[in-house]
mmCIF file of C-alpha atoms in Angstrom:
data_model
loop_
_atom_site.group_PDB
_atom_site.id
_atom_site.type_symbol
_atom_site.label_atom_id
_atom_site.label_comp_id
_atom_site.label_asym_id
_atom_site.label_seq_id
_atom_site.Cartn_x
_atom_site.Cartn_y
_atom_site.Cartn_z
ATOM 1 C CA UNK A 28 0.000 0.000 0.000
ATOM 2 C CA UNK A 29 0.918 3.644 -0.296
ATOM 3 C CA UNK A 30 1.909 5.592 2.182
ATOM 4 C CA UNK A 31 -0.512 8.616 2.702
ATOM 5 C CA UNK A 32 1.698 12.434 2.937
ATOM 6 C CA UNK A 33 3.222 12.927 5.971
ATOM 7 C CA UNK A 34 3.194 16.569 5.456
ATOM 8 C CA UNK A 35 -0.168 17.607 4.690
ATOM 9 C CA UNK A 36 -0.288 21.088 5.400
ATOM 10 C CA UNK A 37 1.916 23.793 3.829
ATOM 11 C CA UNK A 38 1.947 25.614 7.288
ATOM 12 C CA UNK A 39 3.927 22.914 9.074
ATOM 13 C CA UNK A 40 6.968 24.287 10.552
ATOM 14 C CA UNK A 41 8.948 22.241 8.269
ATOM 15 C CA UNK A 42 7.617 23.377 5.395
ATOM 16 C CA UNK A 43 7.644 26.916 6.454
ATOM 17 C CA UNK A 44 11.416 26.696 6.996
ATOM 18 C CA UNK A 45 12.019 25.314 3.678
ATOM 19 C CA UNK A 46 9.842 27.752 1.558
ATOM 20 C CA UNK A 47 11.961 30.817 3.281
ATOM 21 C CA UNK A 48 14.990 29.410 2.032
ATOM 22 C CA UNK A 49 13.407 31.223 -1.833
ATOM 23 C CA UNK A 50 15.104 34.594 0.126
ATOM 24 C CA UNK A 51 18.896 34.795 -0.111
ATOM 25 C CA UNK A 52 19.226 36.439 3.469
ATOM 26 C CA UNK A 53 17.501 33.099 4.958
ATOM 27 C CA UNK A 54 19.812 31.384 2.690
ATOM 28 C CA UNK A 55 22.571 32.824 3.766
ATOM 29 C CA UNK A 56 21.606 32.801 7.906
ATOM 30 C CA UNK A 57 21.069 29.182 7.115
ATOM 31 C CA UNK A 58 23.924 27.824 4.872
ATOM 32 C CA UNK A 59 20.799 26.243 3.278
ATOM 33 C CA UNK A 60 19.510 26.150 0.021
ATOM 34 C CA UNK A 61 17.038 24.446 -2.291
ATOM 35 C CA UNK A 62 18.033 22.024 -5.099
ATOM 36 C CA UNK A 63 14.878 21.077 -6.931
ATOM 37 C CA UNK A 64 14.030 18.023 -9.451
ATOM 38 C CA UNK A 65 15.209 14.734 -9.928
ATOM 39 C CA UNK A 66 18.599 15.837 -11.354
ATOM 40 C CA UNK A 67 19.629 18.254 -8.150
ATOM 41 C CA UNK A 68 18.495 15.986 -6.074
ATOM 42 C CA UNK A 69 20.168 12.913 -7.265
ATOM 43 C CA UNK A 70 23.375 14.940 -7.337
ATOM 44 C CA UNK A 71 22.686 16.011 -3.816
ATOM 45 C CA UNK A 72 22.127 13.256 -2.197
ATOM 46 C CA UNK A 73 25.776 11.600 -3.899
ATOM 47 C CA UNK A 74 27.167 14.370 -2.740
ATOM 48 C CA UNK A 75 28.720 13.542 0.837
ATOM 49 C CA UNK A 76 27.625 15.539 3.950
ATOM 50 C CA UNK A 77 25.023 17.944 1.200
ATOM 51 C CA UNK A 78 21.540 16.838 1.096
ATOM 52 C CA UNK A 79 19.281 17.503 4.480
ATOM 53 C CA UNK A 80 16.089 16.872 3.470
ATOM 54 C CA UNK A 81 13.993 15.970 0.788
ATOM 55 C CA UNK A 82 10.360 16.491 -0.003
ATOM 56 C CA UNK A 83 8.953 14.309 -2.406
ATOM 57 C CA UNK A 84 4.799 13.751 -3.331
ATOM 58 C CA UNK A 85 4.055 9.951 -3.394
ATOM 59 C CA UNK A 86 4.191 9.405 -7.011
ATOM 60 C CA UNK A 87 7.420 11.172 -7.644
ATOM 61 C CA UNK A 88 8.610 8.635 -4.382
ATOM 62 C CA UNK A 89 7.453 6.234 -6.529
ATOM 63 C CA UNK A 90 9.210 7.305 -9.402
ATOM 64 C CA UNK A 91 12.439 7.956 -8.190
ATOM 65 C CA UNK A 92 12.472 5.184 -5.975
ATOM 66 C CA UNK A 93 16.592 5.284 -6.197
ATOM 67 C CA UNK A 94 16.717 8.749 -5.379
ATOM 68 C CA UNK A 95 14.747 8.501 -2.454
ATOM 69 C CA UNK A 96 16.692 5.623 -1.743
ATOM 70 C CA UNK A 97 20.022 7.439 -2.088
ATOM 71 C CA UNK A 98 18.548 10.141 0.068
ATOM 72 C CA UNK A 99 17.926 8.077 3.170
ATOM 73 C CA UNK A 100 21.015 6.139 2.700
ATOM 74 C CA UNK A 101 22.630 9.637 2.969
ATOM 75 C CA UNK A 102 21.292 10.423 6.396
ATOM 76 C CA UNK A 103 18.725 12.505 5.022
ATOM 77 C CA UNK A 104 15.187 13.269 6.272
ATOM 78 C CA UNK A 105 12.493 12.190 3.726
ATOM 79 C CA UNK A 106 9.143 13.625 3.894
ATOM 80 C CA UNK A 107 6.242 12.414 1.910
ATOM 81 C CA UNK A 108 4.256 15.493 0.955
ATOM 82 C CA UNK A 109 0.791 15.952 -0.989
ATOM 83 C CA UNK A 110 1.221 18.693 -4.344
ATOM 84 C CA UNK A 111 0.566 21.861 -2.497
ATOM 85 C CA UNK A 112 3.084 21.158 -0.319
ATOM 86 C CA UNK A 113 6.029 20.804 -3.042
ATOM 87 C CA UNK A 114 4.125 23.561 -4.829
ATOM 88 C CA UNK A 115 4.372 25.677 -1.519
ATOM 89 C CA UNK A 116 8.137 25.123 -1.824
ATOM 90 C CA UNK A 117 9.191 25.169 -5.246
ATOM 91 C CA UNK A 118 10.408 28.344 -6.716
ATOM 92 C CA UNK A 119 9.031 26.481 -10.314
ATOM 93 C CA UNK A 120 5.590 27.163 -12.554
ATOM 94 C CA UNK A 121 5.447 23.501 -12.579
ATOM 95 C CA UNK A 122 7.583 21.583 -9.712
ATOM 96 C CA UNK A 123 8.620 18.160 -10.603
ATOM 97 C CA UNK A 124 7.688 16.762 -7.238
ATOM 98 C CA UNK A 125 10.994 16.524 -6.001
ATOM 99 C CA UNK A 126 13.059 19.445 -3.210
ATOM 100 C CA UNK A 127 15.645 18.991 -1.393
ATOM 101 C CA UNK A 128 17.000 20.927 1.105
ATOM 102 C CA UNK A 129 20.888 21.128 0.978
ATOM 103 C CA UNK A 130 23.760 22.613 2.880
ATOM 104 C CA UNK A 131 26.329 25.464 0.881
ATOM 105 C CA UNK A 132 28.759 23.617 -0.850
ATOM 106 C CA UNK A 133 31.108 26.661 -1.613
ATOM 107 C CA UNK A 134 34.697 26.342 -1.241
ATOM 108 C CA UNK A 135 37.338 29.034 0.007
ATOM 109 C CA UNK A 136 39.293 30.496 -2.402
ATOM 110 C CA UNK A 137 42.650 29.614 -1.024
ATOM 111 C CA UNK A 138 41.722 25.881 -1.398
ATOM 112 C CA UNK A 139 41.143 26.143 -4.840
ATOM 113 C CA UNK A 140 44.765 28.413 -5.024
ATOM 114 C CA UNK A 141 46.627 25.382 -3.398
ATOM 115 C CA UNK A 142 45.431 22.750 -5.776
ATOM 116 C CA UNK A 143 46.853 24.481 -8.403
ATOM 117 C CA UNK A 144 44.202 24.790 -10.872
ATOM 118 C CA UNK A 145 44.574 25.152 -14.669
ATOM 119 C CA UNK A 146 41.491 26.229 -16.082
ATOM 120 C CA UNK A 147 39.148 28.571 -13.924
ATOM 121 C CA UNK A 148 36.531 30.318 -14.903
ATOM 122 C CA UNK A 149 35.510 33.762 -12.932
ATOM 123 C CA UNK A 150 32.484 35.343 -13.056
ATOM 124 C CA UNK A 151 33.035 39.174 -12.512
ATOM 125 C CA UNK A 152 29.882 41.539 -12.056
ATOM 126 C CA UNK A 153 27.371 38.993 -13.453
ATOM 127 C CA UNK A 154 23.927 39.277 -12.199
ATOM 128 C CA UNK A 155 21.417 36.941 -14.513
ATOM 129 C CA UNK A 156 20.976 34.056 -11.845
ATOM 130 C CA UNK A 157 20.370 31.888 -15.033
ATOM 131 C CA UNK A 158 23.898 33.222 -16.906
ATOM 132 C CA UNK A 159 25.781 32.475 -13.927
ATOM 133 C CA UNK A 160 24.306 28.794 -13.354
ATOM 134 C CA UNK A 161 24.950 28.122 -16.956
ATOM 135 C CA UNK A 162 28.317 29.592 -17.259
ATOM 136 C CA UNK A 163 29.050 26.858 -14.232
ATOM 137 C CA UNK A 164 27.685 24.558 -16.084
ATOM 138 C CA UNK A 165 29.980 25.416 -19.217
ATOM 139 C CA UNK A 166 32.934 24.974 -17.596
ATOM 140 C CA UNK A 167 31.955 21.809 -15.746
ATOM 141 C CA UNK A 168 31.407 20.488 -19.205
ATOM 142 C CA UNK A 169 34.674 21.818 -20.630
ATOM 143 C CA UNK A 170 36.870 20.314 -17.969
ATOM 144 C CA UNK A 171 37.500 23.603 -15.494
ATOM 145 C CA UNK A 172 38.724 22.750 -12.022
ATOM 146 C CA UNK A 173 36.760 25.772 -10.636
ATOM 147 C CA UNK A 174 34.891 28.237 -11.101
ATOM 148 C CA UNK A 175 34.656 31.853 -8.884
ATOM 149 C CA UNK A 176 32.390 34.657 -8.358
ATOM 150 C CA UNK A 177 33.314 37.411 -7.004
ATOM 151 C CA UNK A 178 31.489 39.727 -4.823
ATOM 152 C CA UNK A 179 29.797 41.923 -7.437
ATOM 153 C CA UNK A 180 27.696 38.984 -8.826
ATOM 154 C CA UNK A 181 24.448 36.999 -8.381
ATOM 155 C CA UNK A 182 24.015 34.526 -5.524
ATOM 156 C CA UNK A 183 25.183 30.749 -6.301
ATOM 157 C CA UNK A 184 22.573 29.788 -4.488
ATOM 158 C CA UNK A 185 19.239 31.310 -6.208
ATOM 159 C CA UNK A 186 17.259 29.017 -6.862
ATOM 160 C CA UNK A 187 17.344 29.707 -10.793
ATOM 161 C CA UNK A 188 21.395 29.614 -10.833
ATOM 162 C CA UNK A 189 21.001 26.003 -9.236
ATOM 163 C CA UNK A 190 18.643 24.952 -12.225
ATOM 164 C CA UNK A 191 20.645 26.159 -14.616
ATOM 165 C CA UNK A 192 23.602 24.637 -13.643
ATOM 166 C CA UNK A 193 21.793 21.186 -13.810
ATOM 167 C CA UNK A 194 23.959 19.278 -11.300
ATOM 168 C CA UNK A 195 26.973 21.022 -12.305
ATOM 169 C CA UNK A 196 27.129 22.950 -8.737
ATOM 170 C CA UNK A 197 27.758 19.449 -7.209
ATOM 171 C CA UNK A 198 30.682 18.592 -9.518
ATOM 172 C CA UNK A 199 33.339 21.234 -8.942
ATOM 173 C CA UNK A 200 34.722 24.097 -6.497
ATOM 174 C CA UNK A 201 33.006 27.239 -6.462
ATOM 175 C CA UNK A 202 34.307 30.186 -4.677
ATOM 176 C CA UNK A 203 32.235 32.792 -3.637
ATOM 177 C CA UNK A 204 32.420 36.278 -2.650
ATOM 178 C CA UNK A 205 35.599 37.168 -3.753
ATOM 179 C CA UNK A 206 36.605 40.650 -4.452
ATOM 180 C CA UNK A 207 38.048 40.762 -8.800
ATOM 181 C CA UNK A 208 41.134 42.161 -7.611
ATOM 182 C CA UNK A 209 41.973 39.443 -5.081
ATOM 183 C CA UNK A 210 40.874 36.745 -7.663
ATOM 184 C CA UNK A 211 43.162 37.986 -10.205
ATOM 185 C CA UNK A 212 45.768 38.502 -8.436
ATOM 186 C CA UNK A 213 45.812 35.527 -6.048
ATOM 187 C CA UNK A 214 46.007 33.432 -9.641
ATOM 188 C CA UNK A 215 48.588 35.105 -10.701
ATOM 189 C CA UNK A 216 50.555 34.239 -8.051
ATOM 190 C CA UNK A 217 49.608 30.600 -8.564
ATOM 191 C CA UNK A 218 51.030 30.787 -12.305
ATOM 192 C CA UNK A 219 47.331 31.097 -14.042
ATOM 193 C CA UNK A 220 46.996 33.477 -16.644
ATOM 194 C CA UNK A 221 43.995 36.180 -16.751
ATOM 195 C CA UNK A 222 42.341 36.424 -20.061
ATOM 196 C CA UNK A 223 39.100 38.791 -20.177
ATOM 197 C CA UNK A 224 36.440 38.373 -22.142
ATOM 198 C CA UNK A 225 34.842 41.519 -23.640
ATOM 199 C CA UNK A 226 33.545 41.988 -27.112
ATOM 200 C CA UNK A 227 36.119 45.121 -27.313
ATOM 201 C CA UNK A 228 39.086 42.767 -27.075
ATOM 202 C CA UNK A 229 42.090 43.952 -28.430
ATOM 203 C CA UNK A 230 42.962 40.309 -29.411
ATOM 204 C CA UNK A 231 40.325 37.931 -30.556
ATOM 205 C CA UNK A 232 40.120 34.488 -29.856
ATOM 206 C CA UNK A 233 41.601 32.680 -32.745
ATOM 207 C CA UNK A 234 44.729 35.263 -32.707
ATOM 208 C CA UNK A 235 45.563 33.830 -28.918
ATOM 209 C CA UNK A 236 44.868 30.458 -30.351
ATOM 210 C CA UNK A 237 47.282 31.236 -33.730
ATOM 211 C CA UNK A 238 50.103 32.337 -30.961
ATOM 212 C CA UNK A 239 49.979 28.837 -28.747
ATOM 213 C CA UNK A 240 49.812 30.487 -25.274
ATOM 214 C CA UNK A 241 46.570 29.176 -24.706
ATOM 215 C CA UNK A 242 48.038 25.962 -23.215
ATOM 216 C CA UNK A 243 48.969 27.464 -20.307
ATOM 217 C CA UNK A 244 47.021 27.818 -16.918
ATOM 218 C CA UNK A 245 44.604 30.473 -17.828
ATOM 219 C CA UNK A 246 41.531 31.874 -16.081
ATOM 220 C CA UNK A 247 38.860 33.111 -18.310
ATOM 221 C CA UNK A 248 37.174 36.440 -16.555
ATOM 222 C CA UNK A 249 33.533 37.504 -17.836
ATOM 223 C CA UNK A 250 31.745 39.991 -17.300
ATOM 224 C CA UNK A 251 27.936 41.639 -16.999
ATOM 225 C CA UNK A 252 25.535 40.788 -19.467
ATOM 226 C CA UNK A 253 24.777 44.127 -20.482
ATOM 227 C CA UNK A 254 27.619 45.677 -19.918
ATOM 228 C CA UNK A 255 30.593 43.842 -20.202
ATOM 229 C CA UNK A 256 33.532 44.250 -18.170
ATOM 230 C CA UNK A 257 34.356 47.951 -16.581
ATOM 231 C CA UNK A 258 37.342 49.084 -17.767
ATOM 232 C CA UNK A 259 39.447 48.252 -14.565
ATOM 233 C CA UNK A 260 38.787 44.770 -14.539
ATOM 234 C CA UNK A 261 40.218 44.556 -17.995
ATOM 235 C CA UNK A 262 43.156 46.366 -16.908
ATOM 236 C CA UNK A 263 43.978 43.651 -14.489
ATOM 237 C CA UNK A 264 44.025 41.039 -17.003
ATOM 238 C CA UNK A 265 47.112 39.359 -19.248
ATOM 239 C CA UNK A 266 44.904 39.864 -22.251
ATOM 240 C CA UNK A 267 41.019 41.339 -23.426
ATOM 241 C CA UNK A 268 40.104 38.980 -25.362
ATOM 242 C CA UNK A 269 36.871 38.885 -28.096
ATOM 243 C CA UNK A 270 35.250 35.822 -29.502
ATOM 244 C CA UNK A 271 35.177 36.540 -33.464
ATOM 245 C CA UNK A 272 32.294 36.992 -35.518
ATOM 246 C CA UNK A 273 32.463 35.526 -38.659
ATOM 247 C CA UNK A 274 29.085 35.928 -39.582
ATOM 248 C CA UNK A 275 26.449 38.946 -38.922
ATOM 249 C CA UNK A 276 25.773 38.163 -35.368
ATOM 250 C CA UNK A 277 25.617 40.895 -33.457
ATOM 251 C CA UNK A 278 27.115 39.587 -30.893
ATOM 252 C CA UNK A 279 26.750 36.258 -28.531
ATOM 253 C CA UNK A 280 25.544 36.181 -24.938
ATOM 254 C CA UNK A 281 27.340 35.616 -22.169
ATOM 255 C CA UNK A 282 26.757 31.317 -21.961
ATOM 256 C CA UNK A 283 27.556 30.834 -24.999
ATOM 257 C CA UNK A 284 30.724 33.208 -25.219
ATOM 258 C CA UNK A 285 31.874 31.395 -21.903
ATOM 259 C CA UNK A 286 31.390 27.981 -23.651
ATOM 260 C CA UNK A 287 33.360 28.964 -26.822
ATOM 261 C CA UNK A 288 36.289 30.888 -24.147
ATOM 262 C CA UNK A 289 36.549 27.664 -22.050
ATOM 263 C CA UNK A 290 36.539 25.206 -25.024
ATOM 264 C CA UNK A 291 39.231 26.797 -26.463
ATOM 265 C CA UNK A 292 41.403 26.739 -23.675
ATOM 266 C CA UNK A 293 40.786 23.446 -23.126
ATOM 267 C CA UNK A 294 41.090 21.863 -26.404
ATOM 268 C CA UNK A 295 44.586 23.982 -25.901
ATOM 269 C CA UNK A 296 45.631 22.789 -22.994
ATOM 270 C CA UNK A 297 44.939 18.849 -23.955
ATOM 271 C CA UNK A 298 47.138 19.450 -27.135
ATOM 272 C CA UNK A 299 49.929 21.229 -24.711
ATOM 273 C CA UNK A 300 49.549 18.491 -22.108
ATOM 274 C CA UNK A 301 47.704 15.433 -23.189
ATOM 275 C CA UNK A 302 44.033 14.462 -22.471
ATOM 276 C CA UNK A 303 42.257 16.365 -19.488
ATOM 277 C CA UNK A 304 39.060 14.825 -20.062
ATOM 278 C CA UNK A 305 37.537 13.513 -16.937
ATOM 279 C CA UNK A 306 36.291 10.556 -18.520
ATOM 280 C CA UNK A 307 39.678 9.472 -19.186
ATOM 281 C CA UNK A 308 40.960 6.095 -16.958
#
């Protein structure tokens, strides 16, 4: 037989607790955040030490019968819940039945230094929660052994930066909060070369490729969405960098200028220094 919701009214206090966690400030008092759907929560709950809770509605229990699994085996609390209670927490139009409540997962800055990192990609005065979880995911896909944000952009943790990033934000280190200046120049110091990304570049992207630097450490540095980067950020950089248009584009946006930036480098650095795929055995 089925079990019947345990949570049946959005105004228990667990509930109430999880649906406040849609407001970065509780977020942030908290060190909680929400990771909805099947994918987030899958990654969650593999993801040692991350995944609290989840909230599931019977049939998605059903469903993801492994996840739930996973979840409990993880020393997570599981709460069956009726539809207005996952409806009550997701941050969604149309919630997949699935929530979990997770602990931060950032990592401090001078970890990621000390490991030595050779791709990196930092995220400088961007604000779209949705650019800066798919930028994440980007260079997650391209190989990068971290990514940062610095103070002047969105919160990793909104809700719609988590989506986008589709499980990436379990896979790598993500700094947070860092002032540009001491990103730069703390990866300098570790040998990683700054190239910004801004569609006034003095070089373009298959010139750096034509010269064979690109092999090298490098940290790719982009910028608002709007805007670009402000003028000192690019002077802290090796190199201001565009992505050519061949066509008549006008220009690309930010995800998919991030994707072509971190590509590059790492198709690069694989001919420099063999494979750095993390499929590889």
């Amino acid at each position: 037989m089925t079990a019947a919701p345990e949570l049946i009214s959005p105004k228990s206090p667990r509930v109430s607790a999880a649906r406040r966690l849609a407001k970065r400030n509780f977020r942030g008092k908290e060190r909680l955040f929400l990771a909805e759907g099947p994918q987030a929560a899958r990654e969650a709950a593999g993801h040692a030490g991350t995944l609290v809770e989840l909230f599931a509605t019977v049939d998605a229990a059903e469903r993801y019968a492994d996840i739930v699994g996973e979840a409990r085996t993880a020393g997570a609390r599981v709460h069956l819940a009726d539809e207005d209670v996952i409806a009550d927490i997701s941050t969604t139009v149309t919630p997949q039945g699935l929530v979990g409540v997770c602990r931060f997962l950032d990592t401090p800055f001078e970890d990621i230094l000390a490991a030595r990192p050779r791709l990196v990609a930092v995220l400088a005065h961007v604000r779209d929660p949705g650019n800066a979880g798919t930028v994440l995911r980007c260079a997650d896909a391209a190989g990068a052994e971290a990514v940062v944000l610095t103070d002047a952009s969105v919160d990793l943790y909104n809700p719609k930066a988590v989506r986008a990033s589709v499980g990436s934000l379990f896979h790598l280190p993500v700094a947070v909060g860092v002032p540009v200046e001491t990103a730069v120049r703390g990866l300098k110091d570790a040998g990683v070369r700054i190239l910004a990304a801004d569609g006034a570049g003095e070089d373009d992207l298959d010139t750096e490729l034509d010269k064979g630097t690109m092999g090298t450490p490098t940290a790719w540095v982009f910028g608002n969405e709007a805007w670009g980067l402000p003028e000192e950020t690019r002077a802290l950089a090796d190199a201001v960098v565009r992505v050519p248009i061949h066509g008549r584009a006008e220009s690309l946006n930010l995800a998919t200028a991030a994707a072509v930036c971190l590509y590059a480098s790492a198709r690069a650095q694989r001919a420099a220094g063999g494979c750095r795929s993390v499929t590889s055995s």
